[in-house]
PDB file of C-alpha atoms in Angstrom:
ATOM      1  CA  MET S   1       5.583 -10.853 -34.261  1.00  0.00           C
ATOM      2  CA  ALA S   2       9.279 -10.480 -33.214  1.00  0.00           C
ATOM      3  CA  VAL S   3      10.770 -12.986 -30.819  1.00  0.00           C
ATOM      4  CA  LEU S   4      11.507 -11.320 -27.379  1.00  0.00           C
ATOM      5  CA  ASN S   5      15.239 -10.639 -27.017  1.00  0.00           C
ATOM      6  CA  TYR S   6      15.987 -11.694 -23.462  1.00  0.00           C
ATOM      7  CA  LYS S   7      19.405  -9.890 -23.594  1.00  0.00           C
ATOM      8  CA  HIS S   8      17.620  -6.631 -24.373  1.00  0.00           C
ATOM      9  CA  LEU S   9      15.184  -7.420 -21.599  1.00  0.00           C
ATOM     10  CA  HIS S  10      17.995  -8.051 -19.132  1.00  0.00           C
ATOM     11  CA  TYR S  11      19.621  -4.721 -20.045  1.00  0.00           C
ATOM     12  CA  PHE S  12      16.267  -3.004 -19.562  1.00  0.00           C
ATOM     13  CA  TRP S  13      15.818  -4.719 -16.144  1.00  0.00           C
ATOM     14  CA  VAL S  14      19.203  -3.640 -14.771  1.00  0.00           C
ATOM     15  CA  VAL S  15      18.755  -0.041 -15.930  1.00  0.00           C
ATOM     16  CA  ALA S  16      15.311  -0.007 -14.395  1.00  0.00           C
ATOM     17  CA  LYS S  17      16.695  -1.376 -11.111  1.00  0.00           C
ATOM     18  CA  THR S  18      19.676   0.931 -10.952  1.00  0.00           C
ATOM     19  CA  GLY S  19      17.903   4.016 -12.250  1.00  0.00           C
ATOM     20  CA  SER S  20      20.474   4.994 -14.919  1.00  0.00           C
ATOM     21  CA  ILE S  21      22.494   3.663 -17.846  1.00  0.00           C
ATOM     22  CA  ALA S  22      25.808   4.653 -16.184  1.00  0.00           C
ATOM     23  CA  ARG S  23      25.092   2.595 -13.080  1.00  0.00           C
ATOM     24  CA  ALA S  24      23.889  -0.305 -15.120  1.00  0.00           C
ATOM     25  CA  SER S  25      27.051   0.007 -17.247  1.00  0.00           C
ATOM     26  CA  GLU S  26      29.138  -0.408 -14.075  1.00  0.00           C
ATOM     27  CA  GLN S  27      27.102  -3.490 -12.902  1.00  0.00           C
ATOM     28  CA  LEU S  28      27.089  -5.244 -16.304  1.00  0.00           C
ATOM     29  CA  HIS S  29      30.710  -4.286 -17.256  1.00  0.00           C
ATOM     30  CA  ILE S  30      29.327  -3.049 -20.647  1.00  0.00           C
ATOM     31  CA  THR S  31      29.852   0.444 -22.204  1.00  0.00           C
ATOM     32  CA  PRO S  32      27.006   2.975 -21.699  1.00  0.00           C
ATOM     33  CA  GLN S  33      26.863   3.388 -25.452  1.00  0.00           C
ATOM     34  CA  THR S  34      26.169  -0.281 -26.027  1.00  0.00           C
ATOM     35  CA  ILE S  35      23.426  -0.373 -23.253  1.00  0.00           C
ATOM     36  CA  SER S  36      21.839   2.829 -24.644  1.00  0.00           C
ATOM     37  CA  GLY S  37      21.846   1.436 -28.249  1.00  0.00           C
ATOM     38  CA  GLN S  38      20.397  -1.868 -27.128  1.00  0.00           C
ATOM     39  CA  LEU S  39      17.725  -0.151 -25.121  1.00  0.00           C
ATOM     40  CA  SER S  40      16.715   2.009 -28.064  1.00  0.00           C
ATOM     41  CA  LEU S  41      16.461  -1.029 -30.302  1.00  0.00           C
ATOM     42  CA  PHE S  42      14.326  -2.826 -27.603  1.00  0.00           C
ATOM     43  CA  GLU S  43      11.976   0.103 -27.360  1.00  0.00           C
ATOM     44  CA  GLU S  44      11.764   0.241 -31.233  1.00  0.00           C
ATOM     45  CA  ILE S  45      10.858  -3.418 -31.381  1.00  0.00           C
ATOM     46  CA  GLN S  46       8.298  -3.131 -28.707  1.00  0.00           C
ATOM     47  CA  GLY S  47       6.732   0.095 -30.146  1.00  0.00           C
ATOM     48  CA  GLU S  48       6.682   1.761 -26.791  1.00  0.00           C
ATOM     49  CA  ALA S  49       8.974   4.179 -24.915  1.00  0.00           C
ATOM     50  CA  LEU S  50       9.948   2.481 -21.686  1.00  0.00           C
ATOM     51  CA  PHE S  51      11.852   5.242 -20.023  1.00  0.00           C
ATOM     52  CA  GLU S  52      11.613   9.063 -19.806  1.00  0.00           C
ATOM     53  CA  LYS S  53      14.389  11.312 -18.429  1.00  0.00           C
ATOM     54  CA  SER S  54      14.225  12.828 -15.034  1.00  0.00           C
ATOM     55  CA  GLY S  55      17.268  14.888 -14.329  1.00  0.00           C
ATOM     56  CA  ARG S  56      20.193  12.609 -14.654  1.00  0.00           C
ATOM     57  CA  ASN S  57      18.124   9.525 -13.904  1.00  0.00           C
ATOM     58  CA  LEU S  58      15.624   7.525 -15.951  1.00  0.00           C
ATOM     59  CA  GLU S  59      12.042   6.916 -14.819  1.00  0.00           C
ATOM     60  CA  LEU S  60       9.793   4.141 -16.164  1.00  0.00           C
ATOM     61  CA  THR S  61       6.802   5.048 -18.284  1.00  0.00           C
ATOM     62  CA  GLU S  62       3.515   3.289 -17.785  1.00  0.00           C
ATOM     63  CA  ALA S  63       4.643   0.656 -20.495  1.00  0.00           C
ATOM     64  CA  GLY S  64       7.970   0.396 -18.731  1.00  0.00           C
ATOM     65  CA  ARG S  65       6.322  -0.508 -15.397  1.00  0.00           C
ATOM     66  CA  ILE S  66       4.319  -3.286 -17.113  1.00  0.00           C
ATOM     67  CA  VAL S  67       7.417  -4.653 -18.739  1.00  0.00           C
ATOM     68  CA  LEU S  68       9.423  -4.405 -15.474  1.00  0.00           C
ATOM     69  CA  ALA S  69       6.662  -6.478 -13.648  1.00  0.00           C
ATOM     70  CA  TYR S  70       7.187  -9.273 -16.186  1.00  0.00           C
ATOM     71  CA  ALA S  71      10.948  -8.913 -16.168  1.00  0.00           C
ATOM     72  CA  GLU S  72      10.969  -9.304 -12.361  1.00  0.00           C
ATOM     73  CA  GLU S  73       9.157 -12.545 -12.615  1.00  0.00           C
ATOM     74  CA  ILE S  74      11.104 -13.803 -15.557  1.00  0.00           C
ATOM     75  CA  PHE S  75      14.531 -13.316 -13.895  1.00  0.00           C
ATOM     76  CA  SER S  76      13.266 -14.398 -10.533  1.00  0.00           C
ATOM     77  CA  LEU S  77      12.329 -17.673 -12.112  1.00  0.00           C
ATOM     78  CA  GLY S  78      15.684 -17.724 -13.726  1.00  0.00           C
ATOM     79  CA  GLN S  79      17.417 -17.415 -10.396  1.00  0.00           C
ATOM     80  CA  GLU S  80      15.192 -20.070  -8.967  1.00  0.00           C
ATOM     81  CA  LEU S  81      16.044 -22.358 -11.854  1.00  0.00           C
ATOM     82  CA  GLU S  82      19.754 -21.686 -11.308  1.00  0.00           C
ATOM     83  CA  GLN S  83      19.468 -22.651  -7.611  1.00  0.00           C
ATOM     84  CA  LEU S  84      17.361 -25.707  -8.459  1.00  0.00           C
ATOM     85  CA  LEU S  85      20.089 -26.977 -10.847  1.00  0.00           C
ATOM     86  CA  GLN S  86      22.790 -26.235  -8.362  1.00  0.00           C
ATOM     87  CA  HIS S  87      21.212 -27.914  -5.296  1.00  0.00           C
ATOM     88  CA  HIS S  88      19.043 -30.469  -7.085  1.00  0.00           C
ATOM     89  CA  PRO S  89      15.950 -30.080  -4.888  1.00  0.00           C
ATOM     90  CA  THR S  90      13.197 -32.567  -5.290  1.00  0.00           C
ATOM     91  CA  GLU S  91      10.489 -29.961  -5.963  1.00  0.00           C
ATOM     92  CA  ARG S  92      10.037 -26.493  -6.977  1.00  0.00           C
ATOM     93  CA  THR S  93       9.057 -23.646  -4.602  1.00  0.00           C
ATOM     94  CA  VAL S  94       5.576 -22.157  -5.184  1.00  0.00           C
ATOM     95  CA  GLN S  95       5.497 -18.461  -5.128  1.00  0.00           C
ATOM     96  CA  LEU S  96       2.365 -16.744  -3.823  1.00  0.00           C
ATOM     97  CA  ARG S  97       2.157 -12.989  -4.161  1.00  0.00           C
ATOM     98  CA  VAL S  98      -0.977 -11.715  -2.198  1.00  0.00           C
ATOM     99  CA  GLY S  99      -2.275  -8.333  -1.498  1.00  0.00           C
ATOM    100  CA  VAL S 100      -4.355  -7.888   1.638  1.00  0.00           C
ATOM    101  CA  SER S 101      -6.721  -4.919   1.961  1.00  0.00           C
ATOM    102  CA  ASP S 102      -5.918  -2.886   5.153  1.00  0.00           C
ATOM    103  CA  ALA S 103      -9.670  -3.338   6.139  1.00  0.00           C
ATOM    104  CA  VAL S 104      -9.152  -7.073   6.701  1.00  0.00           C
ATOM    105  CA  ALA S 105      -7.998  -8.178  10.173  1.00  0.00           C
ATOM    106  CA  LYS S 106      -4.561  -9.682  10.134  1.00  0.00           C
ATOM    107  CA  ALA S 107      -5.826 -12.805  11.979  1.00  0.00           C
ATOM    108  CA  VAL S 108      -8.587 -13.257   9.294  1.00  0.00           C
ATOM    109  CA  ALA S 109      -6.008 -12.889   6.490  1.00  0.00           C
ATOM    110  CA  TYR S 110      -3.989 -15.641   8.155  1.00  0.00           C
ATOM    111  CA  LYS S 111      -7.076 -17.968   8.435  1.00  0.00           C
ATOM    112  CA  LEU S 112      -7.921 -17.364   4.796  1.00  0.00           C
ATOM    113  CA  LEU S 113      -4.292 -17.913   3.583  1.00  0.00           C
ATOM    114  CA  GLU S 114      -3.719 -20.915   5.941  1.00  0.00           C
ATOM    115  CA  PRO S 115      -4.937 -23.555   3.426  1.00  0.00           C
ATOM    116  CA  ALA S 116      -2.095 -22.725   1.203  1.00  0.00           C
ATOM    117  CA  LEU S 117       0.373 -23.624   3.891  1.00  0.00           C
ATOM    118  CA  SER S 118      -0.774 -27.343   3.558  1.00  0.00           C
ATOM    119  CA  LEU S 119       0.346 -27.713  -0.075  1.00  0.00           C
ATOM    120  CA  PRO S 120       2.737 -30.595  -0.682  1.00  0.00           C
ATOM    121  CA  GLN S 121       5.063 -28.133  -2.434  1.00  0.00           C
ATOM    122  CA  THR S 122       7.358 -25.695  -0.717  1.00  0.00           C
ATOM    123  CA  LEU S 123       5.543 -22.303  -0.405  1.00  0.00           C
ATOM    124  CA  LYS S 124       7.002 -18.889  -0.373  1.00  0.00           C
ATOM    125  CA  ILE S 125       4.454 -16.055   0.402  1.00  0.00           C
ATOM    126  CA  HIS S 126       5.000 -12.451  -0.433  1.00  0.00           C
ATOM    127  CA  CYS S 127       2.278 -10.346   1.356  1.00  0.00           C
ATOM    128  CA  ARG S 128       1.525  -6.717   0.702  1.00  0.00           C
ATOM    129  CA  GLU S 129      -1.017  -4.599   2.581  1.00  0.00           C
ATOM    130  CA  GLY S 130      -2.665  -1.466   1.308  1.00  0.00           C
ATOM    131  CA  LYS S 131      -5.782   0.241  -0.053  1.00  0.00           C
ATOM    132  CA  LEU S 132      -7.948  -1.897  -2.264  1.00  0.00           C
ATOM    133  CA  ASP S 133      -7.567   0.394  -5.255  1.00  0.00           C
ATOM    134  CA  ASP S 134      -3.778   0.271  -5.039  1.00  0.00           C
ATOM    135  CA  LEU S 135      -3.732  -3.366  -4.650  1.00  0.00           C
ATOM    136  CA  LEU S 136      -6.040  -3.932  -7.696  1.00  0.00           C
ATOM    137  CA  THR S 137      -3.651  -1.839  -9.740  1.00  0.00           C
ATOM    138  CA  GLU S 138      -0.799  -4.086  -8.716  1.00  0.00           C
ATOM    139  CA  LEU S 139      -3.057  -7.141  -9.571  1.00  0.00           C
ATOM    140  CA  ALA S 140      -3.589  -5.667 -13.045  1.00  0.00           C
ATOM    141  CA  ARG S 141       0.112  -5.294 -13.577  1.00  0.00           C
ATOM    142  CA  HIS S 142       0.606  -8.975 -12.567  1.00  0.00           C
ATOM    143  CA  LYS S 143       2.565  -7.975  -9.561  1.00  0.00           C
ATOM    144  CA  LEU S 144       0.123  -9.921  -7.326  1.00  0.00           C
ATOM    145  CA  ASP S 145      -1.655 -13.302  -7.760  1.00  0.00           C
ATOM    146  CA  ILE S 146      -4.646 -12.435  -5.678  1.00  0.00           C
ATOM    147  CA  VAL S 147      -6.175  -9.722  -3.518  1.00  0.00           C
ATOM    148  CA  ILE S 148      -7.843 -10.516  -0.185  1.00  0.00           C
ATOM    149  CA  THR S 149     -10.599  -8.092   0.713  1.00  0.00           C
ATOM    150  CA  ASP S 150     -13.834  -7.689   2.593  1.00  0.00           C
ATOM    151  CA  THR S 151     -15.727  -6.346  -0.372  1.00  0.00           C
ATOM    152  CA  PRO S 152     -16.287  -7.635  -4.050  1.00  0.00           C
ATOM    153  CA  MET S 153     -14.704  -6.051  -6.987  1.00  0.00           C
ATOM    154  CA  PRO S 154     -16.016  -2.412  -7.132  1.00  0.00           C
ATOM    155  CA  PRO S 155     -18.310  -1.911 -10.176  1.00  0.00           C
ATOM    156  CA  SER S 156     -16.435   1.395 -10.962  1.00  0.00           C
ATOM    157  CA  SER S 157     -12.949  -0.403 -10.980  1.00  0.00           C
ATOM    158  CA  LYS S 158     -11.128  -0.120 -14.402  1.00  0.00           C
ATOM    159  CA  VAL S 159      -9.357  -3.335 -13.426  1.00  0.00           C
ATOM    160  CA  ARG S 160     -10.762  -6.540 -15.055  1.00  0.00           C
ATOM    161  CA  GLY S 161     -11.031  -9.074 -12.165  1.00  0.00           C
ATOM    162  CA  PHE S 162     -13.151 -11.795 -10.813  1.00  0.00           C
ATOM    163  CA  ASN S 163     -14.524 -12.322  -7.327  1.00  0.00           C
ATOM    164  CA  HIS S 164     -13.991 -15.666  -5.464  1.00  0.00           C
ATOM    165  CA  PRO S 165     -16.026 -15.821  -2.295  1.00  0.00           C
ATOM    166  CA  LEU S 166     -14.012 -17.103   0.676  1.00  0.00           C
ATOM    167  CA  GLY S 167     -16.802 -17.269   3.228  1.00  0.00           C
ATOM    168  CA  GLU S 168     -18.493 -15.152   5.859  1.00  0.00           C
ATOM    169  CA  CYS S 169     -19.031 -14.956   9.568  1.00  0.00           C
ATOM    170  CA  GLY S 170     -20.809 -12.779  12.231  1.00  0.00           C
ATOM    171  CA  LEU S 171     -19.368 -10.182  14.368  1.00  0.00           C
ATOM    172  CA  SER S 172     -18.301 -10.050  18.003  1.00  0.00           C
ATOM    173  CA  PHE S 173     -17.853  -6.969  20.267  1.00  0.00           C
ATOM    174  CA  PHE S 174     -15.042  -6.501  22.718  1.00  0.00           C
ATOM    175  CA  ALA S 175     -14.070  -4.116  25.453  1.00  0.00           C
ATOM    176  CA  THR S 176     -11.613  -3.855  28.387  1.00  0.00           C
ATOM    177  CA  GLN S 177     -12.947  -4.977  31.813  1.00  0.00           C
ATOM    178  CA  ALA S 178     -13.011  -1.394  33.025  1.00  0.00           C
ATOM    179  CA  LEU S 179     -15.006  -0.060  30.081  1.00  0.00           C
ATOM    180  CA  ARG S 180     -17.416  -3.049  30.266  1.00  0.00           C
ATOM    181  CA  ALA S 181     -17.962  -2.225  33.974  1.00  0.00           C
ATOM    182  CA  ALA S 182     -18.741   1.366  33.103  1.00  0.00           C
ATOM    183  CA  HIS S 183     -21.429   0.297  30.696  1.00  0.00           C
ATOM    184  CA  PRO S 184     -23.136  -2.660  32.524  1.00  0.00           C
ATOM    185  CA  LYS S 185     -26.347  -3.004  30.591  1.00  0.00           C
ATOM    186  CA  PRO S 186     -26.950  -6.315  28.597  1.00  0.00           C
ATOM    187  CA  PHE S 187     -25.603  -6.456  25.051  1.00  0.00           C
ATOM    188  CA  PRO S 188     -26.410  -4.607  22.790  1.00  0.00           C
ATOM    189  CA  ALA S 189     -28.059  -2.015  25.054  1.00  0.00           C
ATOM    190  CA  CYS S 190     -24.729  -1.481  26.670  1.00  0.00           C
ATOM    191  CA  LEU S 191     -23.520   0.220  23.411  1.00  0.00           C
ATOM    192  CA  ASP S 192     -25.962   3.055  23.767  1.00  0.00           C
ATOM    193  CA  GLY S 193     -24.000   6.187  24.525  1.00  0.00           C
ATOM    194  CA  ALA S 194     -20.770   4.228  24.842  1.00  0.00           C
ATOM    195  CA  PRO S 195     -17.606   4.999  23.048  1.00  0.00           C
ATOM    196  CA  ILE S 196     -17.232   2.896  19.834  1.00  0.00           C
ATOM    197  CA  LEU S 197     -14.313   2.322  17.494  1.00  0.00           C
ATOM    198  CA  LEU S 198     -15.370   1.966  13.803  1.00  0.00           C
ATOM    199  CA  PRO S 199     -13.687   0.891  10.554  1.00  0.00           C
ATOM    200  CA  GLY S 200     -12.878   3.817   8.165  1.00  0.00           C
ATOM    201  CA  GLU S 201     -15.403   5.042   5.530  1.00  0.00           C
ATOM    202  CA  ASP S 202     -13.850   2.806   2.896  1.00  0.00           C
ATOM    203  CA  SER S 203     -14.777  -0.387   4.759  1.00  0.00           C
ATOM    204  CA  ALA S 204     -17.818  -2.251   3.627  1.00  0.00           C
ATOM    205  CA  LEU S 205     -18.578  -3.208   7.215  1.00  0.00           C
ATOM    206  CA  ARG S 206     -19.024   0.385   8.474  1.00  0.00           C
ATOM    207  CA  SER S 207     -22.396   1.077   6.839  1.00  0.00           C
ATOM    208  CA  ARG S 208     -23.761  -2.272   8.042  1.00  0.00           C
ATOM    209  CA  LEU S 209     -22.743  -1.584  11.551  1.00  0.00           C
ATOM    210  CA  MET S 210     -24.372   1.920  11.535  1.00  0.00           C
ATOM    211  CA  HIS S 211     -27.566   0.251  10.139  1.00  0.00           C
ATOM    212  CA  TRP S 212     -27.467  -2.414  12.833  1.00  0.00           C
ATOM    213  CA  PHE S 213     -27.104   0.176  15.653  1.00  0.00           C
ATOM    214  CA  GLU S 214     -30.258   1.925  14.255  1.00  0.00           C
ATOM    215  CA  LEU S 215     -32.155  -1.316  14.182  1.00  0.00           C
ATOM    216  CA  GLN S 216     -31.173  -2.078  17.795  1.00  0.00           C
ATOM    217  CA  GLY S 217     -32.129   1.383  18.998  1.00  0.00           C
ATOM    218  CA  VAL S 218     -28.685   2.174  20.285  1.00  0.00           C
ATOM    219  CA  ARG S 219     -26.590   5.358  19.594  1.00  0.00           C
ATOM    220  CA  PRO S 220     -22.882   4.790  20.398  1.00  0.00           C
ATOM    221  CA  ARG S 221     -20.559   7.743  20.451  1.00  0.00           C
ATOM    222  CA  ILE S 222     -17.905   7.348  17.769  1.00  0.00           C
ATOM    223  CA  ALA S 223     -14.591   7.696  19.486  1.00  0.00           C
ATOM    224  CA  GLY S 224     -12.375   6.770  16.664  1.00  0.00           C
ATOM    225  CA  GLU S 225     -12.298   5.675  13.002  1.00  0.00           C
ATOM    226  CA  PHE S 226      -9.476   3.361  11.655  1.00  0.00           C
ATOM    227  CA  ASP S 227      -8.470   2.207   8.143  1.00  0.00           C
ATOM    228  CA  ASP S 228      -6.173  -0.319   9.806  1.00  0.00           C
ATOM    229  CA  SER S 229      -8.007  -3.094  11.809  1.00  0.00           C
ATOM    230  CA  ALA S 230      -4.886  -3.863  13.935  1.00  0.00           C
ATOM    231  CA  LEU S 231      -4.587  -0.204  14.974  1.00  0.00           C
ATOM    232  CA  MET S 232      -8.224  -0.255  16.018  1.00  0.00           C
ATOM    233  CA  GLY S 233      -7.607  -3.273  18.128  1.00  0.00           C
ATOM    234  CA  THR S 234      -4.665  -1.547  19.876  1.00  0.00           C
ATOM    235  CA  PHE S 235      -6.827   1.476  20.703  1.00  0.00           C
ATOM    236  CA  GLY S 236      -9.537  -0.862  21.841  1.00  0.00           C
ATOM    237  CA  ALA S 237      -7.120  -2.692  24.167  1.00  0.00           C
ATOM    238  CA  ALA S 238      -6.209   0.636  25.734  1.00  0.00           C
ATOM    239  CA  GLY S 239      -9.880   1.202  26.733  1.00  0.00           C
ATOM    240  CA  VAL S 240     -10.687   3.859  24.145  1.00  0.00           C
ATOM    241  CA  GLY S 241     -13.890   2.141  23.119  1.00  0.00           C
ATOM    242  CA  PHE S 242     -15.855  -0.902  22.230  1.00  0.00           C
ATOM    243  CA  PHE S 243     -15.009  -2.401  18.875  1.00  0.00           C
ATOM    244  CA  ALA S 244     -16.126  -5.345  16.600  1.00  0.00           C
ATOM    245  CA  LYS S 245     -14.150  -8.071  14.941  1.00  0.00           C
ATOM    246  CA  PRO S 246     -15.173 -11.125  12.929  1.00  0.00           C
ATOM    247  CA  SER S 247     -16.449 -13.907  15.329  1.00  0.00           C
ATOM    248  CA  ALA S 248     -14.205 -16.411  13.567  1.00  0.00           C
ATOM    249  CA  ILE S 249     -11.238 -14.860  15.443  1.00  0.00           C
ATOM    250  CA  ALA S 250     -12.988 -13.965  18.715  1.00  0.00           C
ATOM    251  CA  ASP S 251     -10.796 -16.309  20.899  1.00  0.00           C
ATOM    252  CA  MET S 252      -7.654 -14.929  19.228  1.00  0.00           C
ATOM    253  CA  VAL S 253      -8.761 -11.317  19.866  1.00  0.00           C
ATOM    254  CA  MET S 254      -9.396 -11.974  23.575  1.00  0.00           C
ATOM    255  CA  ARG S 255      -6.014 -13.726  23.956  1.00  0.00           C
ATOM    256  CA  GLN S 256      -4.114 -11.132  22.171  1.00  0.00           C
ATOM    257  CA  TYR S 257      -5.582  -8.010  23.753  1.00  0.00           C
ATOM    258  CA  ASP S 258      -6.766  -9.463  27.121  1.00  0.00           C
ATOM    259  CA  LEU S 259     -10.421  -8.256  26.439  1.00  0.00           C
ATOM    260  CA  GLU S 260     -13.922  -9.213  27.383  1.00  0.00           C
ATOM    261  CA  LEU S 261     -16.276 -10.567  24.850  1.00  0.00           C
ATOM    262  CA  VAL S 262     -19.291  -8.332  25.182  1.00  0.00           C
ATOM    263  CA  GLY S 263     -21.617 -10.074  22.780  1.00  0.00           C
ATOM    264  CA  SER S 264     -21.982 -11.385  19.298  1.00  0.00           C
ATOM    265  CA  THR S 265     -24.448 -11.249  16.460  1.00  0.00           C
ATOM    266  CA  GLU S 266     -25.160 -13.009  13.272  1.00  0.00           C
ATOM    267  CA  ASP S 267     -27.303 -10.200  11.909  1.00  0.00           C
ATOM    268  CA  ILE S 268     -24.175  -8.661  10.462  1.00  0.00           C
ATOM    269  CA  GLN S 269     -22.165 -10.957   8.178  1.00  0.00           C
ATOM    270  CA  GLU S 270     -18.684  -9.823   7.246  1.00  0.00           C
ATOM    271  CA  GLN S 271     -17.789 -11.313   3.852  1.00  0.00           C
ATOM    272  CA  PHE S 272     -14.371 -11.991   2.378  1.00  0.00           C
ATOM    273  CA  TYR S 273     -13.276 -12.441  -1.218  1.00  0.00           C
ATOM    274  CA  ALA S 274     -10.181 -13.342  -3.259  1.00  0.00           C
ATOM    275  CA  ILE S 275      -9.995 -11.180  -6.453  1.00  0.00           C
ATOM    276  CA  SER S 276      -8.017 -12.516  -9.387  1.00  0.00           C
ATOM    277  CA  VAL S 277      -7.478 -11.588 -12.956  1.00  0.00           C
ATOM    278  CA  GLN S 278      -8.446 -15.094 -13.874  1.00  0.00           C
ATOM    279  CA  ARG S 279     -12.018 -16.493 -13.969  1.00  0.00           C
ATOM    280  CA  LYS S 280     -10.629 -20.000 -13.636  1.00  0.00           C
ATOM    281  CA  ILE S 281      -7.975 -20.260 -11.001  1.00  0.00           C
ATOM    282  CA  THR S 282      -4.911 -22.338 -11.968  1.00  0.00           C
ATOM    283  CA  HIS S 283      -2.282 -21.198  -9.320  1.00  0.00           C
ATOM    284  CA  PRO S 284      -2.061 -24.160  -6.840  1.00  0.00           C
ATOM    285  CA  ALA S 285      -1.963 -21.861  -3.748  1.00  0.00           C
ATOM    286  CA  VAL S 286      -4.787 -19.607  -4.828  1.00  0.00           C
ATOM    287  CA  LEU S 287      -6.823 -22.679  -5.724  1.00  0.00           C
ATOM    288  CA  ALA S 288      -6.314 -24.174  -2.304  1.00  0.00           C
ATOM    289  CA  ILE S 289      -7.421 -20.880  -0.663  1.00  0.00           C
ATOM    290  CA  SER S 290     -10.587 -20.497  -2.822  1.00  0.00           C
ATOM    291  CA  GLN S 291     -11.664 -24.136  -2.457  1.00  0.00           C
ATOM    292  CA  ALA S 292     -11.086 -24.286   1.403  1.00  0.00           C
ATOM    293  CA  ARG S 293     -13.463 -21.396   2.241  1.00  0.00           C
ATOM    294  CA  PRO S 294     -12.341 -21.694   5.867  1.00  0.00           C
ATOM    295  CA  LEU S 295     -14.679 -18.999   7.271  1.00  0.00           C
ATOM    296  CA  SER S 296     -17.793 -20.528   5.633  1.00  0.00           C
ATOM    297  CA  THR S 297     -17.545 -23.527   7.967  1.00  0.00           C
ATOM    298  CA  ILE S 298     -17.225 -21.381  11.121  1.00  0.00           C
ATOM    299  CA  SER S 299     -20.409 -20.143  12.722  1.00  0.00           C
ATOM    300  CA  SER S 300     -20.311 -18.109  15.865  1.00  0.00           C
ATOM    301  CA  LYS S 301     -20.871 -20.261  18.938  1.00  0.00           C
ATOM    302  CA  LYS S 302     -21.411 -17.095  21.034  1.00  0.00           C
ATOM    303  CA  SER S 303     -24.974 -15.950  21.806  1.00  0.00           C
ATOM    304  CA  ASP S 304     -26.100 -12.362  21.758  1.00  0.00           C
ATOM    305  CA  GLN S 305     -25.665 -12.250  25.457  1.00  0.00           C
ATOM    306  CA  PRO S 306     -22.714 -10.991  27.442  1.00  0.00           C
ATOM    307  CA  GLN S 307     -20.018 -13.645  27.934  1.00  0.00           C
ATOM    308  CA  GLY S 308     -17.531 -14.303  30.677  1.00  0.00           C
ATOM    309  CA  ARG S 309     -14.126 -12.960  30.493  1.00  0.00           C
ATOM    310  CA  LYS S 310     -11.557 -15.021  28.837  1.00  0.00           C
ATOM    311  CA  SER S 311      -8.538 -15.916  30.982  1.00  0.00           C
ATOM    312  CA  LYS S 312      -5.125 -14.548  30.183  1.00  0.00           C
ATOM    313  CA  ARG S 313      -2.794 -16.390  28.030  1.00  0.00           C
ATOM    314  CA  THR S 314      -0.629 -18.905  29.934  1.00  0.00           C
TER     315      THR S 314
END
């Protein structure tokens, strides 16, 4: 196997970042002919075309995108090493690249990632939010270390990954004071005929909520569906409808949106996972997150009865 030529890799990286050989030539102060020749040799050695022409620019092929993901990490580490040697810090910064499914509440994501903040090393977190399928693709390309989600790895996924359970908790329902007053029956009867805000169809929680409504004999009126849990909370705070959030963050939700806690249930358990491409986790930050399981130790202290209104933040 040929040894990787890092000069070739650097030329490739600059061309990929700038989008053309001409711009890379200006940045590197090397003739376009030299760069073009070195790139051709690099592709020949790798046995894959890394670029394809798109007008006057170059676009990455699938193989090129994979190589770029590694090049980004290699040269990022190189810059970090350079800074380390210049400033002589006592320890290396740990980089954590995490994808968060948009179905996961932001506050829950923070609780799940919080154990990594207690590492003795300096931590730098890069967070991306998006659809689970998109995040798993980034994970497979090694652009992410883990993906935080409310559902295990889909069986149909082409990505090879492993589920690491992070815990589970019940659900709490919230509403504005005016909306709660308009539906004064005890919980959960108050939801019958009331406007409800639900997670989008891609959320694992949605089907469990609909089944729970059926078991309780209530038929809420669906007033909105949201892929983004934060946006659902904003609409809920405006009085558009009742909505549910994990009980582990109930106090935070009441403070943030100035809402009433209508009631809670442990019959619906929202589960959370970290998905990685490794069966055995070695990344120190990911290891801290998977071992802490912060939600697994939190059980809802709220009963299934309506609760008093939380006071405003002081």
